[in-house]
Amino acid sequence: MVYYSHRAKNVAGQRLDDGFLCCGSCGRVLEDYFFAEEPSFVKNAVGQSKLSGNYVRIVQSEYSESRQRTLDRAYDEIKYLSFGLGVNDEHMAEQALTFYKVKTSFDLLILNLLSIYLHIF
């Protein structure tokens, strides 16, 4: 269901093969957003190729890819440290990673609040 401003109500739209979302009864174009998995390029005024469009974030994880890689590296380091100390407990490494997530989230919150405070004054 898509809100149709001309009729001032939600209508069932039909997605055509060319990517347009149209009203089922009158055929008016409601959305013209195009999503593609492969990147497309356009030439700018100078003649250089430039990436066209925007990246759409995947909703599979609550963390970005770089944040997830950082957490994976931290988990590996925690496991290596525990194995080096002679403690081979996966559950302990998962608990330590949870504490690491809380600590880094808190640090980011403090940095954001500090930047807001400094921006105001």
Short mmCIF file of C-alpha atoms in Angstrom, two decimals:
data_model
loop_
_atom_site.label_atom_id
_atom_site.label_comp_id
_atom_site.label_asym_id
_atom_site.label_seq_id
_atom_site.Cartn_x
_atom_site.Cartn_y
_atom_site.Cartn_z
CA MET A 1 0.00 0.00 0.00
CA VAL A 2 1.30 3.39 -1.02
CA TYR A 3 -0.14 6.79 -0.14
CA TYR A 4 -1.59 8.39 -3.27
CA SER A 5 -1.79 12.16 -2.75
CA HIS A 6 -4.17 12.76 -5.68
CA ARG A 7 -6.79 10.48 -4.11
CA ALA A 8 -5.68 11.28 -0.52
CA LYS A 9 -5.64 7.61 0.49
CA ASN A 10 -3.52 4.49 0.42
CA VAL A 11 -3.79 2.45 -2.78
CA ALA A 12 -2.36 -0.87 -3.89
CA GLY A 13 0.39 -0.15 -6.36
CA GLN A 14 1.70 -2.33 -9.16
CA ARG A 15 5.44 -2.60 -9.78
CA LEU A 16 6.06 -2.65 -13.52
CA ASP A 17 9.01 -4.36 -15.20
CA ASP A 18 10.78 -1.04 -15.79
CA GLY A 19 10.88 -0.29 -12.03
CA PHE A 20 8.04 2.21 -11.70
CA LEU A 21 5.37 1.76 -9.04
CA CYS A 22 2.02 2.76 -10.55
CA CYS A 23 -1.54 3.10 -9.33
CA GLY A 24 -3.53 -0.04 -10.17
CA SER A 25 -6.61 1.80 -11.45
CA CYS A 26 -5.37 4.93 -13.25
CA GLY A 27 -1.71 4.07 -14.00
CA ARG A 28 -0.18 7.21 -12.49
CA VAL A 29 3.45 6.77 -11.40
CA LEU A 30 3.68 6.75 -7.60
CA GLU A 31 7.39 5.92 -7.13
CA ASP A 32 10.29 5.96 -9.52
CA TYR A 33 13.04 4.62 -7.28
CA PHE A 34 15.41 2.14 -8.87
CA PHE A 35 17.39 -0.36 -6.84
CA ALA A 36 20.24 -2.35 -8.33
CA GLU A 37 22.82 -4.73 -6.91
CA GLU A 38 25.54 -3.67 -9.33
CA PRO A 39 27.09 -0.19 -9.34
CA SER A 40 26.41 2.19 -12.21
CA PHE A 41 28.67 5.02 -13.31
CA VAL A 42 28.05 8.37 -14.99
CA LYS A 43 30.48 10.87 -16.48
CA ASN A 44 30.71 14.29 -14.88
CA ALA A 45 31.46 17.61 -16.63
CA VAL A 46 35.22 16.99 -16.53
CA GLY A 47 34.80 13.58 -18.18
CA GLN A 48 35.64 11.45 -15.17
CA SER A 49 33.51 8.44 -14.31
CA LYS A 50 31.70 8.77 -11.01
CA LEU A 51 29.63 6.28 -9.04
CA SER A 52 25.93 7.03 -9.49
CA GLY A 53 23.27 6.62 -6.82
CA ASN A 54 23.41 5.88 -3.11
CA TYR A 55 24.28 2.85 -1.05
CA VAL A 56 21.34 1.13 0.61
CA ARG A 57 22.21 -0.24 4.03
CA ILE A 58 21.46 -3.90 4.53
CA VAL A 59 19.17 -4.50 7.46
CA GLN A 60 20.58 -7.93 8.35
CA SER A 61 22.71 -6.71 11.25
CA GLU A 62 22.47 -3.91 13.77
CA TYR A 63 26.14 -3.05 13.14
CA SER A 64 27.84 -1.69 10.05
CA GLU A 65 30.36 -3.92 8.27
CA SER A 66 33.40 -2.08 9.65
CA ARG A 67 31.97 -2.21 13.19
CA GLN A 68 31.29 -5.93 12.77
CA ARG A 69 34.88 -6.51 11.58
CA THR A 70 36.17 -4.62 14.64
CA LEU A 71 34.03 -6.78 16.92
CA ASP A 72 35.22 -9.95 15.16
CA ARG A 73 38.86 -8.90 15.60
CA ALA A 74 38.22 -8.12 19.28
CA TYR A 75 36.60 -11.53 19.78
CA ASP A 76 39.57 -13.26 18.14
CA GLU A 77 42.02 -11.31 20.33
CA ILE A 78 40.03 -12.18 23.46
CA LYS A 79 40.07 -15.87 22.47
CA TYR A 80 43.83 -15.79 21.78
CA LEU A 81 44.44 -14.12 25.13
CA SER A 82 42.32 -16.66 27.00
CA PHE A 83 44.01 -19.58 25.21
CA GLY A 84 47.40 -18.08 26.09
CA LEU A 85 46.37 -17.95 29.75
CA GLY A 86 45.21 -21.58 29.60
CA VAL A 87 41.49 -20.83 29.83
CA ASN A 88 39.68 -22.53 26.94
CA ASP A 89 36.13 -21.34 27.60
CA GLU A 90 34.11 -20.00 24.65
CA HIS A 91 31.37 -18.71 26.96
CA MET A 92 33.88 -16.54 28.82
CA ALA A 93 35.10 -15.04 25.52
CA GLU A 94 31.50 -14.21 24.54
CA GLN A 95 30.91 -12.52 27.91
CA ALA A 96 34.12 -10.53 27.54
CA LEU A 97 33.02 -9.45 24.06
CA THR A 98 29.72 -8.23 25.52
CA PHE A 99 31.63 -6.09 28.02
CA TYR A 100 33.78 -4.79 25.14
CA LYS A 101 30.63 -3.81 23.18
CA VAL A 102 29.23 -1.95 26.19
CA LYS A 103 32.52 -0.14 26.76
CA THR A 104 32.94 0.95 23.13
CA SER A 105 29.30 2.04 22.90
CA PHE A 106 29.72 4.10 26.06
CA ASP A 107 32.93 5.66 24.70
CA LEU A 108 31.13 6.61 21.47
CA LEU A 109 28.28 8.13 23.47
CA ILE A 110 30.70 10.23 25.53
CA LEU A 111 32.51 11.40 22.37
CA ASN A 112 29.20 12.37 20.74
CA LEU A 113 28.05 14.28 23.81
CA LEU A 114 31.42 16.01 24.06
CA SER A 115 31.31 17.06 20.40
CA ILE A 116 27.77 18.40 20.84
CA TYR A 117 28.83 20.31 23.95
CA LEU A 118 31.89 21.80 22.22
CA HIS A 119 29.83 22.70 19.15
CA ILE A 120 27.34 24.65 21.27
CA PHE A 121 29.99 26.72 23.07
#
